[in-house]
mmCIF file of C-alpha atoms in Angstrom:
data_model
loop_
_atom_site.group_PDB
_atom_site.id
_atom_site.type_symbol
_atom_site.label_atom_id
_atom_site.label_comp_id
_atom_site.label_asym_id
_atom_site.label_seq_id
_atom_site.Cartn_x
_atom_site.Cartn_y
_atom_site.Cartn_z
ATOM 1 C CA GLN A 1 -75.304 -4.705 -31.288
ATOM 2 C CA SER A 2 -75.338 -0.953 -31.996
ATOM 3 C CA ALA A 3 -72.119 1.042 -32.229
ATOM 4 C CA LEU A 4 -71.331 3.526 -29.561
ATOM 5 C CA THR A 5 -72.100 7.157 -30.557
ATOM 6 C CA GLN A 6 -69.187 9.569 -31.172
ATOM 7 C CA PRO A 7 -69.149 12.973 -32.866
ATOM 8 C CA ALA A 8 -67.983 12.696 -36.449
ATOM 9 C CA SER A 9 -65.416 15.417 -36.021
ATOM 10 C CA VAL A 10 -63.849 17.793 -33.552
ATOM 11 C CA SER A 11 -61.219 20.461 -33.964
ATOM 12 C CA GLY A 12 -58.940 22.609 -31.888
ATOM 13 C CA SER A 13 -55.949 24.905 -32.128
ATOM 14 C CA PRO A 14 -52.469 23.942 -30.860
ATOM 15 C CA GLY A 15 -52.262 24.239 -27.108
ATOM 16 C CA GLN A 16 -55.978 24.033 -26.572
ATOM 17 C CA SER A 17 -57.915 21.187 -25.006
ATOM 18 C CA ILE A 18 -60.598 19.095 -26.671
ATOM 19 C CA THR A 19 -62.990 16.467 -25.449
ATOM 20 C CA ILE A 20 -64.492 13.619 -27.434
ATOM 21 C CA SER A 21 -67.625 11.923 -26.099
ATOM 22 C CA CYS A 22 -68.676 8.304 -26.483
ATOM 23 C CA THR A 23 -72.317 7.451 -25.633
ATOM 24 C CA GLY A 24 -73.520 3.953 -25.062
ATOM 25 C CA THR A 25 -76.186 2.265 -23.009
ATOM 26 C CA SER A 26 -76.736 0.585 -19.654
ATOM 27 C CA SER A 27 -75.654 -2.668 -21.315
ATOM 28 C CA ASP A 28 -72.154 -1.461 -22.050
ATOM 29 C CA ILE A 29 -70.601 1.798 -20.836
ATOM 30 C CA GLY A 30 -73.170 2.264 -18.098
ATOM 31 C CA SER A 31 -72.505 -1.105 -16.469
ATOM 32 C CA TYR A 32 -68.752 -1.581 -16.745
ATOM 33 C CA ASN A 33 -65.596 0.460 -16.201
ATOM 34 C CA TYR A 34 -64.154 -1.244 -19.294
ATOM 35 C CA VAL A 35 -63.874 1.565 -21.787
ATOM 36 C CA SER A 36 -60.856 2.048 -24.019
ATOM 37 C CA TRP A 37 -59.763 4.741 -26.447
ATOM 38 C CA PHE A 38 -57.695 4.311 -29.580
ATOM 39 C CA GLN A 39 -55.785 6.690 -31.840
ATOM 40 C CA GLN A 40 -55.433 5.811 -35.526
ATOM 41 C CA HIS A 41 -53.274 7.641 -38.034
ATOM 42 C CA PRO A 42 -53.982 7.033 -41.759
ATOM 43 C CA GLY A 43 -52.873 3.668 -42.983
ATOM 44 C CA LYS A 44 -51.788 2.542 -39.486
ATOM 45 C CA ALA A 45 -53.192 0.142 -36.953
ATOM 46 C CA PRO A 46 -54.990 1.701 -34.004
ATOM 47 C CA GLN A 47 -52.971 2.438 -30.846
ATOM 48 C CA LEU A 48 -54.387 2.068 -27.288
ATOM 49 C CA MET A 49 -54.386 5.400 -25.551
ATOM 50 C CA ILE A 50 -56.700 4.807 -22.551
ATOM 51 C CA TYR A 51 -57.975 1.556 -20.998
ATOM 52 C CA ASP A 52 -60.408 0.826 -18.129
ATOM 53 C CA VAL A 53 -61.930 4.316 -18.484
ATOM 54 C CA SER A 54 -59.014 6.356 -17.260
ATOM 55 C CA ASN A 55 -55.738 4.383 -17.324
ATOM 56 C CA ARG A 56 -52.850 5.225 -19.625
ATOM 57 C CA PRO A 57 -50.617 2.528 -21.032
ATOM 58 C CA SER A 58 -46.938 3.031 -20.519
ATOM 59 C CA GLY A 59 -45.545 5.457 -23.054
ATOM 60 C CA VAL A 60 -48.793 7.412 -23.670
ATOM 61 C CA SER A 61 -48.578 11.108 -22.950
ATOM 62 C CA ASN A 62 -50.274 12.404 -19.810
ATOM 63 C CA ARG A 63 -51.978 14.925 -22.066
ATOM 64 C CA PHE A 64 -54.498 12.148 -22.758
ATOM 65 C CA SER A 65 -57.074 11.474 -20.041
ATOM 66 C CA GLY A 66 -60.354 9.577 -19.827
ATOM 67 C CA SER A 67 -63.463 9.696 -17.685
ATOM 68 C CA LYS A 68 -66.991 8.330 -17.514
ATOM 69 C CA SER A 69 -70.394 9.465 -16.283
ATOM 70 C CA GLY A 70 -73.395 7.249 -16.627
ATOM 71 C CA ASN A 71 -73.613 5.862 -20.176
ATOM 72 C CA THR A 72 -71.080 8.365 -21.579
ATOM 73 C CA ALA A 73 -67.335 8.138 -21.642
ATOM 74 C CA SER A 74 -65.005 10.971 -22.586
ATOM 75 C CA LEU A 75 -61.490 11.420 -23.878
ATOM 76 C CA THR A 76 -59.735 14.717 -23.218
ATOM 77 C CA ILE A 77 -56.608 15.791 -24.961
ATOM 78 C CA SER A 78 -54.894 18.786 -23.426
ATOM 79 C CA GLY A 79 -52.119 20.943 -24.956
ATOM 80 C CA LEU A 80 -53.131 19.889 -28.495
ATOM 81 C CA GLN A 81 -50.222 19.164 -30.836
ATOM 82 C CA ALA A 82 -50.133 18.732 -34.614
ATOM 83 C CA GLU A 83 -49.280 15.058 -34.120
ATOM 84 C CA ASP A 84 -52.550 14.496 -32.299
ATOM 85 C CA GLU A 85 -54.467 14.903 -35.568
ATOM 86 C CA ALA A 86 -55.925 11.444 -36.159
ATOM 87 C CA ASP A 87 -59.093 9.397 -35.856
ATOM 88 C CA TYR A 88 -60.145 8.380 -32.336
ATOM 89 C CA PHE A 89 -62.302 5.355 -31.454
ATOM 90 C CA CYS A 90 -63.860 4.355 -28.141
ATOM 91 C CA ALA A 91 -64.707 0.752 -27.236
ATOM 92 C CA SER A 92 -66.583 -0.918 -24.410
ATOM 93 C CA TYR A 93 -67.149 -4.370 -23.028
ATOM 94 C CA THR A 94 -70.826 -5.355 -23.143
ATOM 95 C CA SER A 95 -73.274 -7.494 -21.185
ATOM 96 C CA ARG A 96 -73.329 -9.936 -24.122
ATOM 97 C CA ASN A 97 -69.699 -10.881 -23.417
ATOM 98 C CA SER A 98 -68.596 -8.934 -26.488
ATOM 99 C CA VAL A 99 -66.958 -5.665 -27.462
ATOM 100 C CA VAL A 100 -68.549 -2.721 -29.214
ATOM 101 C CA PHE A 101 -66.698 0.168 -30.860
ATOM 102 C CA GLY A 102 -67.739 3.777 -31.485
ATOM 103 C CA GLY A 103 -68.072 5.091 -35.015
ATOM 104 C CA GLY A 104 -64.918 7.168 -34.693
ATOM 105 C CA THR A 105 -64.138 10.885 -34.404
ATOM 106 C CA LYS A 106 -61.802 12.782 -36.735
ATOM 107 C CA LEU A 107 -59.658 15.261 -34.842
ATOM 108 C CA THR A 108 -58.360 18.203 -36.788
ATOM 109 C CA VAL A 109 -55.663 20.418 -35.298
ATOM 110 C CA LEU A 110 -56.182 23.848 -36.861
ATOM 111 C CA GLN B 1 -41.768 -8.008 -27.879
ATOM 112 C CA LEU B 2 -45.165 -9.433 -28.772
ATOM 113 C CA GLN B 3 -45.908 -9.362 -32.507
ATOM 114 C CA LEU B 4 -48.895 -10.465 -34.531
ATOM 115 C CA GLN B 5 -49.039 -11.044 -38.296
ATOM 116 C CA GLU B 6 -52.177 -11.705 -40.374
ATOM 117 C CA SER B 7 -52.014 -13.864 -43.476
ATOM 118 C CA GLY B 8 -54.511 -15.080 -46.071
ATOM 119 C CA PRO B 9 -56.032 -14.312 -49.479
ATOM 120 C CA GLY B 10 -56.561 -10.707 -50.324
ATOM 121 C CA LEU B 11 -59.429 -11.457 -52.721
ATOM 122 C CA VAL B 12 -62.495 -13.616 -51.992
ATOM 123 C CA LYS B 13 -65.498 -14.228 -54.242
ATOM 124 C CA PRO B 14 -69.034 -13.383 -53.048
ATOM 125 C CA SER B 15 -70.758 -16.237 -51.231
ATOM 126 C CA GLU B 16 -67.456 -17.946 -50.471
ATOM 127 C CA THR B 17 -65.627 -18.221 -47.122
ATOM 128 C CA LEU B 18 -62.966 -15.765 -46.002
ATOM 129 C CA SER B 19 -60.114 -17.418 -44.125
ATOM 130 C CA LEU B 20 -57.339 -15.647 -42.247
ATOM 131 C CA THR B 21 -54.630 -16.724 -39.839
ATOM 132 C CA CYS B 22 -52.808 -14.733 -37.195
ATOM 133 C CA THR B 23 -49.347 -15.859 -36.215
ATOM 134 C CA VAL B 24 -48.152 -14.774 -32.779
ATOM 135 C CA SER B 25 -44.489 -14.338 -31.877
ATOM 136 C CA GLY B 26 -42.894 -13.137 -28.685
ATOM 137 C CA ALA B 27 -45.476 -14.831 -26.504
ATOM 138 C CA SER B 28 -47.180 -18.199 -26.216
ATOM 139 C CA ILE B 29 -50.864 -18.488 -26.865
ATOM 140 C CA ASN B 30 -50.754 -21.370 -24.401
ATOM 141 C CA SER B 31 -49.753 -19.107 -21.540
ATOM 142 C CA GLY B 32 -53.368 -18.268 -20.959
ATOM 143 C CA SER B 33 -52.516 -14.636 -20.270
ATOM 144 C CA SER B 34 -54.628 -13.159 -23.031
ATOM 145 C CA TYR B 35 -57.626 -13.549 -25.256
ATOM 146 C CA TRP B 36 -56.853 -13.296 -28.976
ATOM 147 C CA GLY B 37 -59.158 -11.229 -31.118
ATOM 148 C CA TRP B 38 -60.188 -10.222 -34.654
ATOM 149 C CA ILE B 39 -61.273 -6.713 -35.597
ATOM 150 C CA ARG B 40 -62.129 -5.330 -39.030
ATOM 151 C CA GLN B 41 -62.403 -1.906 -40.590
ATOM 152 C CA PRO B 42 -64.161 -1.260 -43.953
ATOM 153 C CA PRO B 43 -62.376 1.317 -46.065
ATOM 154 C CA GLY B 44 -62.995 4.773 -44.640
ATOM 155 C CA LYS B 45 -65.175 3.477 -41.843
ATOM 156 C CA GLY B 46 -65.019 2.507 -38.210
ATOM 157 C CA LEU B 47 -63.787 -0.545 -36.289
ATOM 158 C CA GLU B 48 -65.885 -3.653 -35.707
ATOM 159 C CA TRP B 49 -65.074 -6.410 -33.221
ATOM 160 C CA ILE B 50 -65.548 -9.790 -34.879
ATOM 161 C CA GLY B 51 -64.742 -12.031 -31.963
ATOM 162 C CA ALA B 52 -62.020 -13.584 -29.823
ATOM 163 C CA ILE B 53 -60.712 -16.925 -28.561
ATOM 164 C CA TYR B 54 -58.984 -18.216 -25.466
ATOM 165 C CA TYR B 55 -56.144 -20.782 -25.628
ATOM 166 C CA THR B 56 -58.560 -23.443 -24.415
ATOM 167 C CA GLY B 57 -60.466 -23.005 -27.670
ATOM 168 C CA THR B 58 -63.472 -21.215 -26.167
ATOM 169 C CA PRO B 59 -64.722 -18.605 -28.718
ATOM 170 C CA TYR B 60 -66.632 -15.397 -28.241
ATOM 171 C CA TYR B 61 -68.438 -13.742 -31.165
ATOM 172 C CA ASN B 62 -70.025 -10.422 -32.116
ATOM 173 C CA PRO B 63 -73.726 -11.240 -31.941
ATOM 174 C CA SER B 64 -74.269 -9.486 -35.263
ATOM 175 C CA LEU B 65 -71.834 -11.838 -37.065
ATOM 176 C CA LYS B 66 -72.141 -14.986 -34.936
ATOM 177 C CA SER B 67 -74.012 -17.046 -37.583
ATOM 178 C CA ARG B 68 -71.220 -16.642 -40.118
ATOM 179 C CA VAL B 69 -68.053 -16.584 -37.968
ATOM 180 C CA THR B 70 -65.785 -19.312 -36.674
ATOM 181 C CA ILE B 71 -62.610 -18.490 -34.717
ATOM 182 C CA SER B 72 -60.243 -21.353 -33.805
ATOM 183 C CA VAL B 73 -56.790 -21.700 -32.213
ATOM 184 C CA ASP B 74 -53.814 -23.949 -32.969
ATOM 185 C CA THR B 75 -51.544 -23.743 -29.958
ATOM 186 C CA SER B 76 -48.931 -26.040 -31.568
ATOM 187 C CA LYS B 77 -48.346 -23.392 -34.269
ATOM 188 C CA ASN B 78 -49.006 -20.455 -31.944
ATOM 189 C CA GLN B 79 -51.709 -19.273 -34.340
ATOM 190 C CA PHE B 80 -55.397 -18.442 -34.290
ATOM 191 C CA SER B 81 -57.710 -18.234 -37.274
ATOM 192 C CA LEU B 82 -60.836 -16.611 -38.608
ATOM 193 C CA LYS B 83 -63.411 -17.967 -41.023
ATOM 194 C CA LEU B 84 -66.270 -15.814 -42.255
ATOM 195 C CA SER B 85 -68.757 -17.550 -44.477
ATOM 196 C CA SER B 86 -71.192 -16.320 -47.190
ATOM 197 C CA VAL B 87 -69.233 -13.105 -47.741
ATOM 198 C CA THR B 88 -70.601 -10.127 -49.638
ATOM 199 C CA ALA B 89 -69.094 -6.794 -50.689
ATOM 200 C CA ALA B 90 -69.981 -5.460 -47.220
ATOM 201 C CA ASP B 91 -67.335 -7.734 -45.755
ATOM 202 C CA THR B 92 -64.595 -5.917 -47.677
ATOM 203 C CA ALA B 93 -62.301 -4.483 -44.995
ATOM 204 C CA VAL B 94 -58.905 -4.383 -43.410
ATOM 205 C CA TYR B 95 -58.830 -7.282 -40.941
ATOM 206 C CA TYR B 96 -56.715 -6.966 -37.829
ATOM 207 C CA CYS B 97 -55.759 -9.509 -35.229
ATOM 208 C CA ALA B 98 -55.021 -8.141 -31.739
ATOM 209 C CA THR B 99 -54.616 -9.140 -28.134
ATOM 210 C CA HIS B 100 -57.217 -8.280 -25.537
ATOM 211 C CA GLY B 101 -54.369 -7.089 -23.328
ATOM 212 C CA PHE B 102 -54.178 -9.789 -20.678
ATOM 213 C CA SER B 103 -57.482 -8.664 -19.152
ATOM 214 C CA GLY B 104 -60.196 -11.089 -20.169
ATOM 215 C CA LEU B 105 -62.476 -9.723 -22.870
ATOM 216 C CA ARG B 106 -61.988 -6.102 -21.925
ATOM 217 C CA PRO B 107 -61.224 -4.016 -25.065
ATOM 218 C CA ASN B 108 -57.624 -3.264 -23.993
ATOM 219 C CA PHE B 109 -56.162 -4.116 -27.412
ATOM 220 C CA ASP B 110 -52.558 -3.260 -26.786
ATOM 221 C CA TYR B 111 -50.922 -5.262 -29.578
ATOM 222 C CA TRP B 112 -52.170 -5.268 -33.154
ATOM 223 C CA GLY B 113 -51.111 -6.896 -36.409
ATOM 224 C CA GLN B 114 -50.434 -4.611 -39.317
ATOM 225 C CA GLY B 115 -53.795 -5.522 -40.855
ATOM 226 C CA THR B 116 -54.589 -7.206 -44.141
ATOM 227 C CA LEU B 117 -57.018 -5.921 -46.740
ATOM 228 C CA VAL B 118 -59.583 -8.424 -47.905
ATOM 229 C CA THR B 119 -61.666 -7.544 -50.911
ATOM 230 C CA VAL B 120 -64.825 -9.404 -51.786
ATOM 231 C CA SER B 121 -65.369 -9.299 -55.522
ATOM 232 C CA SER B 122 -66.002 -11.665 -58.397
#
């Protein structure tokens, strides 16, 4: 199965908003509202930030939001902070009863 | 608090079988409330879902790895395990165990182990 497509990098200044896209197919993102987003700092395990397209786990800042349109999901981070600098990965359930991840996006806070 | 811990050899020879175990504490695999998964990350690269298992022993595999992967569960020890056969250097990665977040096979991985680096080299 092919990885979901994410931009390799995005950047923004403190206080700004950024959006990371995640493009799949009609066999994954397009067919299910089962998209998650993860934040990963260097040397750490990933942390769940968004699940089921737009839901935030308890403890995750409301500056993080998710959405989906067609075969593309998006993660928006508003009010950028230095601590948001990390790698971000999307993931989706697929029609093959499996999970596929995106290639990851490196967020730089300028 | 649910915790997961990976264990196993950090070095495996090419063509041999990689074997890892994930020990779960703070919850019972037998409860049936979650699927238990394996995910890997080659150095400097992205995440790849390897597969998952339910407490009944029913496994689910990444189609790309299915021919080489076996995931099993030992409810008496509250552990689940991964075997990956015929390894090559491309299988060098940090291997994580994680829960599917009490939501079937949805990718709601809310608890992760710390990860263990497995290097394939002679």
